[in-house]
Coordinates of C-alpha atoms and ligand atoms in Angstrom, one line a residue:
X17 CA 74.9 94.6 106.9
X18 CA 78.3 95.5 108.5
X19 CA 79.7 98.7 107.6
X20 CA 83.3 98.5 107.0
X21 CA 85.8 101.3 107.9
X22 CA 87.9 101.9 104.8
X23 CA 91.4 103.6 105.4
X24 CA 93.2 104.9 102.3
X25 CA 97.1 105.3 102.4
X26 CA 97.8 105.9 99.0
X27 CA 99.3 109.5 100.3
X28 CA 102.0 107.2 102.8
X29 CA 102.1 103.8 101.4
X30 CA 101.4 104.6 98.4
X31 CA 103.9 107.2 97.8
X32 CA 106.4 104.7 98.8
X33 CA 106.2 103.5 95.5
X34 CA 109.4 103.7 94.1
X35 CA 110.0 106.7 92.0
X36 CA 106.9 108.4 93.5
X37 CA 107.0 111.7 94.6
X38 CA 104.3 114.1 95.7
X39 CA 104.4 117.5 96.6
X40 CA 102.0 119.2 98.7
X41 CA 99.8 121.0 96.4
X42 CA 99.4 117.4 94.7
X43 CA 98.9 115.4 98.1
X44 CA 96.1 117.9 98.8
X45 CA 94.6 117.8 95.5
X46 CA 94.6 113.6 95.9
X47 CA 93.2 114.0 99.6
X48 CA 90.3 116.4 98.8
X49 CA 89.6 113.5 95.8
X50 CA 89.8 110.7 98.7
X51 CA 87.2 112.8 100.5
X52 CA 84.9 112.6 97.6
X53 CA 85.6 109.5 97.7
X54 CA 83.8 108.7 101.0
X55 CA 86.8 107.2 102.3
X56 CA 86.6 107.2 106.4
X57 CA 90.2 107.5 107.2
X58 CA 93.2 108.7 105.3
X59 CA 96.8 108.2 105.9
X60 CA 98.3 111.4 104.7
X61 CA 102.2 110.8 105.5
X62 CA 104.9 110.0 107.6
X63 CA 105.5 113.4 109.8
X64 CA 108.4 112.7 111.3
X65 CA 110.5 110.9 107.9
X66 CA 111.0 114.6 106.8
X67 CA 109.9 118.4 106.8
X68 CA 107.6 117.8 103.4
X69 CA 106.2 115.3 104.3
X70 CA 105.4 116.9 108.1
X71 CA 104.0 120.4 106.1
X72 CA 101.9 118.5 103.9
X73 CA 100.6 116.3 106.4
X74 CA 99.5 119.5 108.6
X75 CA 98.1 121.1 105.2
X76 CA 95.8 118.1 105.1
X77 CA 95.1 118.2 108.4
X78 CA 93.9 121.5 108.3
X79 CA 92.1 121.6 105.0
X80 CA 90.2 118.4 104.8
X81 CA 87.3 118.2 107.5
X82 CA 85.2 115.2 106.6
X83 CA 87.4 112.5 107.2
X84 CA 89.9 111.1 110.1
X85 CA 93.1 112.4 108.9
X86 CA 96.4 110.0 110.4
X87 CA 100.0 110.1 110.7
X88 CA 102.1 107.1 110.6
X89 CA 104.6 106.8 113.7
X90 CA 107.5 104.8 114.7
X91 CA 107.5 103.4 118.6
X92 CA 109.0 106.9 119.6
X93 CA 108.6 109.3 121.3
X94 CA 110.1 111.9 119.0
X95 CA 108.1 110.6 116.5
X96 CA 104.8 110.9 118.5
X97 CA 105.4 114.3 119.0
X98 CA 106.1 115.3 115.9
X99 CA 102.8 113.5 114.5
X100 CA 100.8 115.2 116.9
X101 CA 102.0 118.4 115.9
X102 CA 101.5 117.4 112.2
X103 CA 97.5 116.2 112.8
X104 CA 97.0 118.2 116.3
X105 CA 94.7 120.6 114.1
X106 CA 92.2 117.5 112.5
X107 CA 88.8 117.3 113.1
X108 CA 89.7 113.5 113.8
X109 CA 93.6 113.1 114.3
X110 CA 94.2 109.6 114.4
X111 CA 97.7 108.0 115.4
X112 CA 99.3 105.1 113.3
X113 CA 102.2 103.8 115.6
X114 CA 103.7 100.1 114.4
X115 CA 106.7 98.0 115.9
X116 CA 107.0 94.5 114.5
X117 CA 106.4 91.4 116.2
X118 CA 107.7 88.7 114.2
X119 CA 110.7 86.6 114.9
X120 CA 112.1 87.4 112.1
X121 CA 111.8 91.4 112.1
X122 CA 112.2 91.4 115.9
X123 CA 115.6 89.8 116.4
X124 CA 117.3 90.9 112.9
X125 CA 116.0 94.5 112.5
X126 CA 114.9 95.6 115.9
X127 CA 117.1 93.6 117.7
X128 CA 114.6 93.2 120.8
X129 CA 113.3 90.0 122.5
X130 CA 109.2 89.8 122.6
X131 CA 109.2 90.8 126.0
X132 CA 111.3 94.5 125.2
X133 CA 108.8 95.0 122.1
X134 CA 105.9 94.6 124.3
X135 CA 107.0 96.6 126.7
X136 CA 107.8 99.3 124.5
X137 CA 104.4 98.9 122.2
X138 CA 102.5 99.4 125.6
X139 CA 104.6 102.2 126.8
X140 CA 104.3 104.4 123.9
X141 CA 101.0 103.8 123.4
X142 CA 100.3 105.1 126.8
X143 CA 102.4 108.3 125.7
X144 CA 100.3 108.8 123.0
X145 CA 96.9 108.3 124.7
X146 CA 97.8 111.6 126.5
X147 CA 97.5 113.4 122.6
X148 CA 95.6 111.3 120.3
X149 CA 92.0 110.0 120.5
X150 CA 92.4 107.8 118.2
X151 CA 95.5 105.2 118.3
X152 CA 96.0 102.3 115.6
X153 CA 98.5 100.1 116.6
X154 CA 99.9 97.8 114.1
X155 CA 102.0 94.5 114.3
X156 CA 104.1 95.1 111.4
X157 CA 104.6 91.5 109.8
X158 CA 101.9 90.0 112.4
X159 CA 101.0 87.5 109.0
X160 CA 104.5 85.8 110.1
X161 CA 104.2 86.6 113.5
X162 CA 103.4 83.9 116.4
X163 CA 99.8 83.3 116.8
X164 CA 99.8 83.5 120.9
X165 CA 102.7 86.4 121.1
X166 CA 100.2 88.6 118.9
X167 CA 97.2 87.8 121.4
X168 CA 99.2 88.8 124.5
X169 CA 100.4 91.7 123.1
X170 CA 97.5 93.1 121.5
X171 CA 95.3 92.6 124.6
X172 CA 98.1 94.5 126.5
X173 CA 98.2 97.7 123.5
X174 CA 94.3 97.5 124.2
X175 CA 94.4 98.2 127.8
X176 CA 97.2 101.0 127.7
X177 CA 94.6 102.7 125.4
X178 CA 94.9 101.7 121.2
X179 CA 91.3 101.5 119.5
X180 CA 92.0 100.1 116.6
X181 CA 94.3 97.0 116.3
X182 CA 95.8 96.5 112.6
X183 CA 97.4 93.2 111.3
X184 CA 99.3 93.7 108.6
X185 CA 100.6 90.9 105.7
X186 CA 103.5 93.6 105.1
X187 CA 105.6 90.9 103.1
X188 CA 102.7 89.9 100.9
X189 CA 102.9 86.2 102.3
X190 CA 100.2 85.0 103.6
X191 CA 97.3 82.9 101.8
X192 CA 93.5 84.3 102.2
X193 CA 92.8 80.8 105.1
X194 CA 95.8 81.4 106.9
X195 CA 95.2 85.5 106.9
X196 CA 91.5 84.6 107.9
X197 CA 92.5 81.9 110.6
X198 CA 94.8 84.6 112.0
X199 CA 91.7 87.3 112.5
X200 CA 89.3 84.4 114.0
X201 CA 92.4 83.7 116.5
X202 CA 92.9 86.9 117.8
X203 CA 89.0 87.5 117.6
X204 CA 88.1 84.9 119.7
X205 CA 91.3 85.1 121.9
X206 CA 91.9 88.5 123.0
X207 CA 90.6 89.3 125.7
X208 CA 89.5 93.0 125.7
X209 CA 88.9 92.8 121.7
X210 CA 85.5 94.0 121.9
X211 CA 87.5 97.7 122.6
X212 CA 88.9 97.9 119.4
X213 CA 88.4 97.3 115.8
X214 CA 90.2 95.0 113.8
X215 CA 92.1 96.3 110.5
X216 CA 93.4 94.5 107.8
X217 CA 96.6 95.5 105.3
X218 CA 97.9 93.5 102.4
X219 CA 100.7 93.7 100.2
X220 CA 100.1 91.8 96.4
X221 CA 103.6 89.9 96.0
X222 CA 101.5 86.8 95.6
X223 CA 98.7 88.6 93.7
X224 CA 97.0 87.9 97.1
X225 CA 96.4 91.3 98.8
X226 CA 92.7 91.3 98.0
X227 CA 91.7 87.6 98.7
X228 CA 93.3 88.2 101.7
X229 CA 91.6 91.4 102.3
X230 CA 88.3 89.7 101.6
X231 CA 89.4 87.0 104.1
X232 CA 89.8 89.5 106.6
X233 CA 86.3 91.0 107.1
X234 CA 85.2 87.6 106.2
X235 CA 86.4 86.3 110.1
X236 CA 86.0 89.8 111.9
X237 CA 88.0 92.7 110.5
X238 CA 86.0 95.7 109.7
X239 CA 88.7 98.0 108.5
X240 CA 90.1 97.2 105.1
X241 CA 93.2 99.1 104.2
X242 CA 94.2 99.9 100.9
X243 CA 95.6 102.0 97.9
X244 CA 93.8 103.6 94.9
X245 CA 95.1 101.5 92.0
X246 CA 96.9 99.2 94.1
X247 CA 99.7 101.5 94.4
X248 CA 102.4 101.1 97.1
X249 CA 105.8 99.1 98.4
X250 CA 106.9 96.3 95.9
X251 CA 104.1 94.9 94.3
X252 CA 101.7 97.5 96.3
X253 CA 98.6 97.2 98.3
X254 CA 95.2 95.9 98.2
X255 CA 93.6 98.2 95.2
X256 CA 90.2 100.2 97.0
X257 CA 88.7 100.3 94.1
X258 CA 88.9 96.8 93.1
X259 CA 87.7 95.9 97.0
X260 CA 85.2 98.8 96.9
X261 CA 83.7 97.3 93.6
X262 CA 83.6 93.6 94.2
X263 CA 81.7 93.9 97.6
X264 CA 78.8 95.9 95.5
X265 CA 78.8 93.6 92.6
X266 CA 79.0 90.6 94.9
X267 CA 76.3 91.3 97.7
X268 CA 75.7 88.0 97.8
X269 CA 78.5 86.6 99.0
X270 CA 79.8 89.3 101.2
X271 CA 77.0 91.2 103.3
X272 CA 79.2 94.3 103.8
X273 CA 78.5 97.9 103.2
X274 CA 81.2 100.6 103.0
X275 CA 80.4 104.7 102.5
X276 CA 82.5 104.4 99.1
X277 CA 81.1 106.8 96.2
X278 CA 81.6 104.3 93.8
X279 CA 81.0 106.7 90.9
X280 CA 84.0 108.9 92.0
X281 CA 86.5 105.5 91.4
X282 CA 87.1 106.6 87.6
X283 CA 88.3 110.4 88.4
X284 CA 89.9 109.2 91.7
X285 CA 92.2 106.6 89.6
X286 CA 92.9 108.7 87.3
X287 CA 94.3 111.8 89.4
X288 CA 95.9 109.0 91.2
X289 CA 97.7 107.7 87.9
X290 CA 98.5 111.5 86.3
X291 CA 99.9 112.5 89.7
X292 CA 101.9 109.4 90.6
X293 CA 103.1 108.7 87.3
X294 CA 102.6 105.4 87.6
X295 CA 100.8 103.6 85.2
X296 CA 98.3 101.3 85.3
X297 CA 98.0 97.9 83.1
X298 CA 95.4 98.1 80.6
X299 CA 93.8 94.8 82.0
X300 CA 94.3 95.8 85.2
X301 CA 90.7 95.2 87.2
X302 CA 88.0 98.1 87.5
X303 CA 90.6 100.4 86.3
X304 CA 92.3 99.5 83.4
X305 CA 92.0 100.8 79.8
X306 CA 90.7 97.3 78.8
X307 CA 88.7 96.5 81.9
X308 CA 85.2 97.2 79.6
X309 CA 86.8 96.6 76.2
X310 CA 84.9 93.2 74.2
X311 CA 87.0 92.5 71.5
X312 CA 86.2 88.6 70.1
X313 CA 83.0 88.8 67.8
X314 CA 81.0 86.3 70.1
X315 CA 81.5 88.4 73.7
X316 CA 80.7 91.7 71.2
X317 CA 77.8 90.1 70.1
X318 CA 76.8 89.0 73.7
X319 CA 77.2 92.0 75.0
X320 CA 74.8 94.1 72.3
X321 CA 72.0 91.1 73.1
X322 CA 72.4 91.3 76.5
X323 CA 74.9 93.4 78.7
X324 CA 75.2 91.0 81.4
X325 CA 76.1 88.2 79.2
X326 CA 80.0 89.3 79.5
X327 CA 79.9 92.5 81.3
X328 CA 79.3 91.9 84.8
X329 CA 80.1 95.9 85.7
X330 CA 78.5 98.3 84.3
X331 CA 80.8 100.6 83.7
X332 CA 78.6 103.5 84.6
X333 CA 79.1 102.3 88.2
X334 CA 82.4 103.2 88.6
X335 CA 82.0 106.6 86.7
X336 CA 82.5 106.0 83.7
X337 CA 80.5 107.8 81.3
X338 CA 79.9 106.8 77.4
X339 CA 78.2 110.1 76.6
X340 CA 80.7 112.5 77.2
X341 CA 80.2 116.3 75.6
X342 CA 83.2 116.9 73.9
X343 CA 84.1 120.8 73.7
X344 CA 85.5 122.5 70.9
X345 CA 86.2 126.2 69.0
X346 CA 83.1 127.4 69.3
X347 CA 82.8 126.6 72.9
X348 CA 82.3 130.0 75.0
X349 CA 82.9 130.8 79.2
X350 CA 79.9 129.4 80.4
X351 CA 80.2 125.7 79.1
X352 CA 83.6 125.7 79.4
X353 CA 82.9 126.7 83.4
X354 CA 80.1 124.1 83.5
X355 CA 82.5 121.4 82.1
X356 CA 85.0 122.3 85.0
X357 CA 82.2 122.0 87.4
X358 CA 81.3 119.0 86.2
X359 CA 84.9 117.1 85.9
X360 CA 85.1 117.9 89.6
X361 CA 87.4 120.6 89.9
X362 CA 86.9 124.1 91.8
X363 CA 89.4 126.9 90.5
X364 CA 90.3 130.5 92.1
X365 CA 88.9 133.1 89.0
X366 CA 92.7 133.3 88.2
X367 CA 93.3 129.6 87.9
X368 CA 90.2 129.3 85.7
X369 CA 90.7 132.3 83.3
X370 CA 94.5 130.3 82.9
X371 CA 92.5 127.3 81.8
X372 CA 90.4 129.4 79.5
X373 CA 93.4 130.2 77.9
X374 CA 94.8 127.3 77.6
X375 CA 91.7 125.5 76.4
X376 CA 91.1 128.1 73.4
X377 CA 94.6 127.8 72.6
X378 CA 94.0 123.8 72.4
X379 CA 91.0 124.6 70.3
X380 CA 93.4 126.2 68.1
X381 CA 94.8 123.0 67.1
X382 CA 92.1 120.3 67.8
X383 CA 89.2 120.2 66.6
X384 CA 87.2 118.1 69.5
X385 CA 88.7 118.8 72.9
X386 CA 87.9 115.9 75.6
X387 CA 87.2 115.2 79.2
X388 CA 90.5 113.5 79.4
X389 CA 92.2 116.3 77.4
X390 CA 90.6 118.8 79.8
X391 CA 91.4 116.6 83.1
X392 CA 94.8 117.1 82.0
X393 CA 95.2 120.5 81.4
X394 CA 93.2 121.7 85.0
X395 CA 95.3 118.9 86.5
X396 CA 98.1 120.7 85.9
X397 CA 96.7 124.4 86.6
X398 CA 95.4 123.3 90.0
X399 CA 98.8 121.8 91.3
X400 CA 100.6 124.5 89.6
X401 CA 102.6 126.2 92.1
X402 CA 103.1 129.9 91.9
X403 CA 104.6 132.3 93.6
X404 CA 107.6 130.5 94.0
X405 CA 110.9 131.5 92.3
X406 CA 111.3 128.6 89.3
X407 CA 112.9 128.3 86.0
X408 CA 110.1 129.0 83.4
X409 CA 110.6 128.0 79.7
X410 CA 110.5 131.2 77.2
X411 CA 110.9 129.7 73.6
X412 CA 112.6 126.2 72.6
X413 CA 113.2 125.3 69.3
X414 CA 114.1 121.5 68.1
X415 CA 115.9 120.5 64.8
X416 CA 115.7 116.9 64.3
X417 CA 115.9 114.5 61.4
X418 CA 118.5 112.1 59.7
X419 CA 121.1 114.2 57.9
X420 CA 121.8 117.3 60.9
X421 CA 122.9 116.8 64.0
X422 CA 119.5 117.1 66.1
X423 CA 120.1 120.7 67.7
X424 CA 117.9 122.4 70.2
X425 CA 117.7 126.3 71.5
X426 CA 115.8 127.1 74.9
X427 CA 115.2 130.2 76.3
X428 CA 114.3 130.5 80.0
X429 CA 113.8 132.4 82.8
X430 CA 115.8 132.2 86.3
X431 CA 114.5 131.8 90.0
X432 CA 116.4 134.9 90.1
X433 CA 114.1 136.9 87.4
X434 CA 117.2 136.7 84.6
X435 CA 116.4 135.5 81.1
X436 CA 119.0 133.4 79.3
X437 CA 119.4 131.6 76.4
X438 CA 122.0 129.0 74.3
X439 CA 121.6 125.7 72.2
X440 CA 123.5 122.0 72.7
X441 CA 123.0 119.1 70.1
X442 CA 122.1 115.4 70.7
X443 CA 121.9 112.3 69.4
X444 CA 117.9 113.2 69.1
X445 CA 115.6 115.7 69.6
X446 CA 114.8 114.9 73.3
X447 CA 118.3 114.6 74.1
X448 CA 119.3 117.7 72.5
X449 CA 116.6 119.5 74.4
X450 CA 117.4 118.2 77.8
X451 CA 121.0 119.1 77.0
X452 CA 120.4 122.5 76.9
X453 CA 118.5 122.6 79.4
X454 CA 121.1 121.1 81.7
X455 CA 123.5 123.2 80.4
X456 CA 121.3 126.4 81.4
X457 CA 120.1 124.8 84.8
X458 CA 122.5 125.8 87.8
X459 CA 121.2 122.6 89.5
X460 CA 123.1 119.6 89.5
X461 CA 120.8 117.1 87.3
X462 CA 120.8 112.9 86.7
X463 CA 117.4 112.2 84.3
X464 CA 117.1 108.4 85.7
X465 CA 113.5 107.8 83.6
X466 CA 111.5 109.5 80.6
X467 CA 108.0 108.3 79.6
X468 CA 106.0 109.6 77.2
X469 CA 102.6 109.2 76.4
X470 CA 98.9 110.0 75.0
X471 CA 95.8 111.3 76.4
X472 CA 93.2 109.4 74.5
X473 CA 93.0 108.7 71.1
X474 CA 94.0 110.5 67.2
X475 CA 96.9 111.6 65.9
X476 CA 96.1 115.4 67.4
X477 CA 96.1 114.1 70.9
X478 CA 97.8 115.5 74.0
X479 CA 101.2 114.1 74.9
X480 CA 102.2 113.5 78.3
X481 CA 105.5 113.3 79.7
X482 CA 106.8 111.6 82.9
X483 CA 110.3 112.1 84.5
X484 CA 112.1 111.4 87.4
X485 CA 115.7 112.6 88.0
X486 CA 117.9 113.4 90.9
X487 CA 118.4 116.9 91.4
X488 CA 121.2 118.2 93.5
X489 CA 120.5 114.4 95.5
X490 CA 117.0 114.8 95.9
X491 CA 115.1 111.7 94.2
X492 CA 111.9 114.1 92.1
X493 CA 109.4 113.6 89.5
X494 CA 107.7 116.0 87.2
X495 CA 105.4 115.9 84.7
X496 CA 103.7 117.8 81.7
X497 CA 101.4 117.7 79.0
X498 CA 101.1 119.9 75.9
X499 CA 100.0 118.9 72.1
X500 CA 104.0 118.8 71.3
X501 CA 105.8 116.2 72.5
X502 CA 108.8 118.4 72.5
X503 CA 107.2 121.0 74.7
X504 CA 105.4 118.3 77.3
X505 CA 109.2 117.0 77.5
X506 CA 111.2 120.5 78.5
X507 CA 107.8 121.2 80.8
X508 CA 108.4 117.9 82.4
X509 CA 112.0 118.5 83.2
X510 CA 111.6 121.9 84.9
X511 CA 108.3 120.7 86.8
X512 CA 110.8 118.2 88.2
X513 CA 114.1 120.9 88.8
X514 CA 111.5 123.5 90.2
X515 CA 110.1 121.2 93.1
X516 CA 113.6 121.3 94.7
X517 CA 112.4 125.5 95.3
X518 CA 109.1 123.7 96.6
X519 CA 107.0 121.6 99.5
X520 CA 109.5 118.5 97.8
X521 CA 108.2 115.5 99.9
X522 CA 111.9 113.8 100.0
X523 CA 111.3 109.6 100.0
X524 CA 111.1 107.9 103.2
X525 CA 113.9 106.0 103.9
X526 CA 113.1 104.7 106.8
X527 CA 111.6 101.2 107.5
X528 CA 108.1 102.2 106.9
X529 CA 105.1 99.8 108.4
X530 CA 103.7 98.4 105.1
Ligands
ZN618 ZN1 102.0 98.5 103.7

């Protein structure tokens, strides 16, 4: 069977979601996850779009061992060098340069005729041969570019030293034949191909990207690129897990392999998801809430005679399990440390007493406390940064209903160690909460989205709150959980103030290769 590469850039492309924002203790947490995930490369950043996105790139680099960590580059120099000194400390640095090569992109955007962006594609991949290893060169929009311009370039990339050649759909455009025809072409046309391996990376603005993706390897690519959940630009990228989970369900049709852990898809989505704050559609594929849910009598009835009958995925495949050990009151240490162990997470003895604490306290007020309840809380303590100056709430209190005027009081500590304290009303209890805490916040703060919801099922369940705001101009996102909905809503809006004190990743604004 042919093994195919998979390279995961949920941590570049991914993050270009709009609205997303990771810092670095959460890009680390979601790369040692990829890892688990068997992925074989992973595209932890842009180094050179800004100085978080650099650090956390290095942090990666240094931390996780197993897979080829890579830096996406534009065709310069400066931006070469600054990768390099990003991944220089990888087991397996790998270089992502990209210049496009279709009409379109080349004389609107760059401004360039063919012959300047060749030249320029060959000469800075030379530069970089002198650093990196590993070089992938991609031919941003190659889906619209000319068929005969990409062989002649790519051959030329190939001599001055790139080993993998990547052909992206970055518009989302192209149909699965035409996306296929194009990897046959260049297959059977280039020269020198046998030096390289061929990548594919597909956008879904025509609910395409893993048709196309199939399509690929399918006429000779054996790198699929990808996102977990599909995240990413616009409509996002080919979902991994989807890819991942229809080559092993469908053996039959396509004789591939990949070194996926297909049983790590359920926690790697849903770090993904918490992290991100993006949500994912119920009936979304693999993934979704619904994605195992029978609900007509006849498919339930099916289903009980015979799994297979409607159920072509066992859900057990992708990690989810039915038989789940809930925790609760009388729950000591030593399950409670098994349970961590077992949802995946490895604490310092500090971080793990914290989520003793905080899991008796739950206790306190639910009587069956659940893997997704727990997933939550040690979320939250592992990317927890500390020793960091950051407002910290004190107290709050809400009053809310329909005859007063909905008034809140919060007390908090400074970044400077000061405690302080007042109350503002609103037109409801959120409001009046995040009044106040504008009012006691020195930042300059504009809340642009609030989204609230549960962690599993029952009326005692956790509530989880999403924000993002701009804070003194810098686009963040915070989040925060707690059996209150009040309380997950002020810990929301300082998670997002305090990541302007730390590793803030600020959005790349550049034209990104995607
Ligand atoms: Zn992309």
């Amino acid at each position: 069977m042919q093994n195919i590469h998979i390279f995961d850039t949920t941590l570049r492309d991914g993050e270009q979601s709009p609205g997303v924002n990771l810092n670095q203790l959460e890009k680390l947490e979601i790369a040692r996850q990829l890892e688990r995930f068997g992925v074989n490369v992973m595209e932890a950043g842009f180094p050179a779009s800004s100085q978080g996105d650099f650090e956390a790139v290095r942090t990666i680099a240094r931390t996780v061992r197993n897979v080829s960590i890579a830096g996406l580059s534009r065709a310069t120099k400066n931006d070469i060098d600054t990768s390099w000194e990003a991944l220089k400390e990888a087991e397996a640095p790998r270089l992502h340069l990209f210049i496009a090569t279709s009409p379109i992109h080349m004389t609107y955007k760059l401004k360039k005729s063919p012959e300047q962006v060749t030249q320029l594609a060959v000469d800075m991949v030379r530069y970089a041969k002198a650093k990196f290893p590993q070089i992938e060169w991609s031919a941003e929009d190659a889906s619209r570019s000319d068929l005969d311009f990409l062989v002649q370039i790519i051959e030329k990339v190939i001599d001055a030293g790139a080993t993998v050649i990547n052909l992206p759909d970055t518009v989302g455009y192209a149909t699965p034949a035409e996306y296929g025809r194009m990897f046959r072409y260049v297959k059977e046309n280039v020269r020198n191909i046998d030096k390289a391996i061929l990548s594919a990376h597909c956008h879904d603005d025509l609910g395409l990207a893993m048709a196309n993706s199939l399509a690929a390897i399918e006429n000779g690519a054996t790198q699929v690129e990808g996102t977990i959940n599909g995240i990413g630009e616009r409509a996002g990228n080919a979902a991994l897990e989807e890819f991942a989970v229809a080559l092993g369900i469908r053996k039959d049709q396509f004789p591939f392999s990949t070194g996926l852990n297909l049983k790590e898809i359920k926690r790697t989505s849903d770090l993904v998801r918490k992290l991100t704050g993006m949500p994912i559609a119920p009936n979304k594929a693999v993934v979704g809430q619904n994605a195992f849910a029978h609900e007509s009598g006849i498919h339930q009835d099916g289903v009980l005679k015979h799994p297979q009958t409607y159920e072509i995925i066992n859900p057990s495949m992708v990690g989810i399990e039915s038989n789940e050990l809930v925790l609760g009151k009388h729950s000591g240490r030593h399950a409670f440390k098994e349970k961590i162990e077992r949802l995946g997470f490895s604490l310092t003895e500090e971080k793990s007493e914290e989520a003793f604490r905080q899991f008796k306290s739950l206790t306190d007020r639910k009587k069956e406390v659940t893997d997704e309840d727990l997933f939550t809380i040690l979320t939250d303590i592992q990317t927890a940064v500390s020793d960091v100056k950051k407002y910290e709430l004190l107290a709050y209190q809400v009053q809310s209903g329909s005859i007063n005027l909905p008034t809140a009081t919060v007390a908090l500590t400074t970044p400077d160690g000061m405690r302080t304290e007042t109350a503002r009303t609103g037109k409801g209890p959120v409001e009046a909460l995040y009044n106040t805490l504008e009012a006691l916040i020195k930042e300059e703060i504009h809340l642009t989205k609030y989204q609230l919801s549960s962690v599993g099922q029952g009326r005692d369940a956790l509530a989880e709150v999403h924000v993002k705001m701009i804070v003194n101009e810098l686009p963040v996102s915070g989040r925060g959980s707690s059996h209150d909905v009040l309380e997950a809503s002020a810990k929301a809006f300082l998670n997002a103030v305090n990541r302007v004190f730390y590793g803030q990743t600020t959005k790349v604004l550049q034209t990104a290769n995607s």
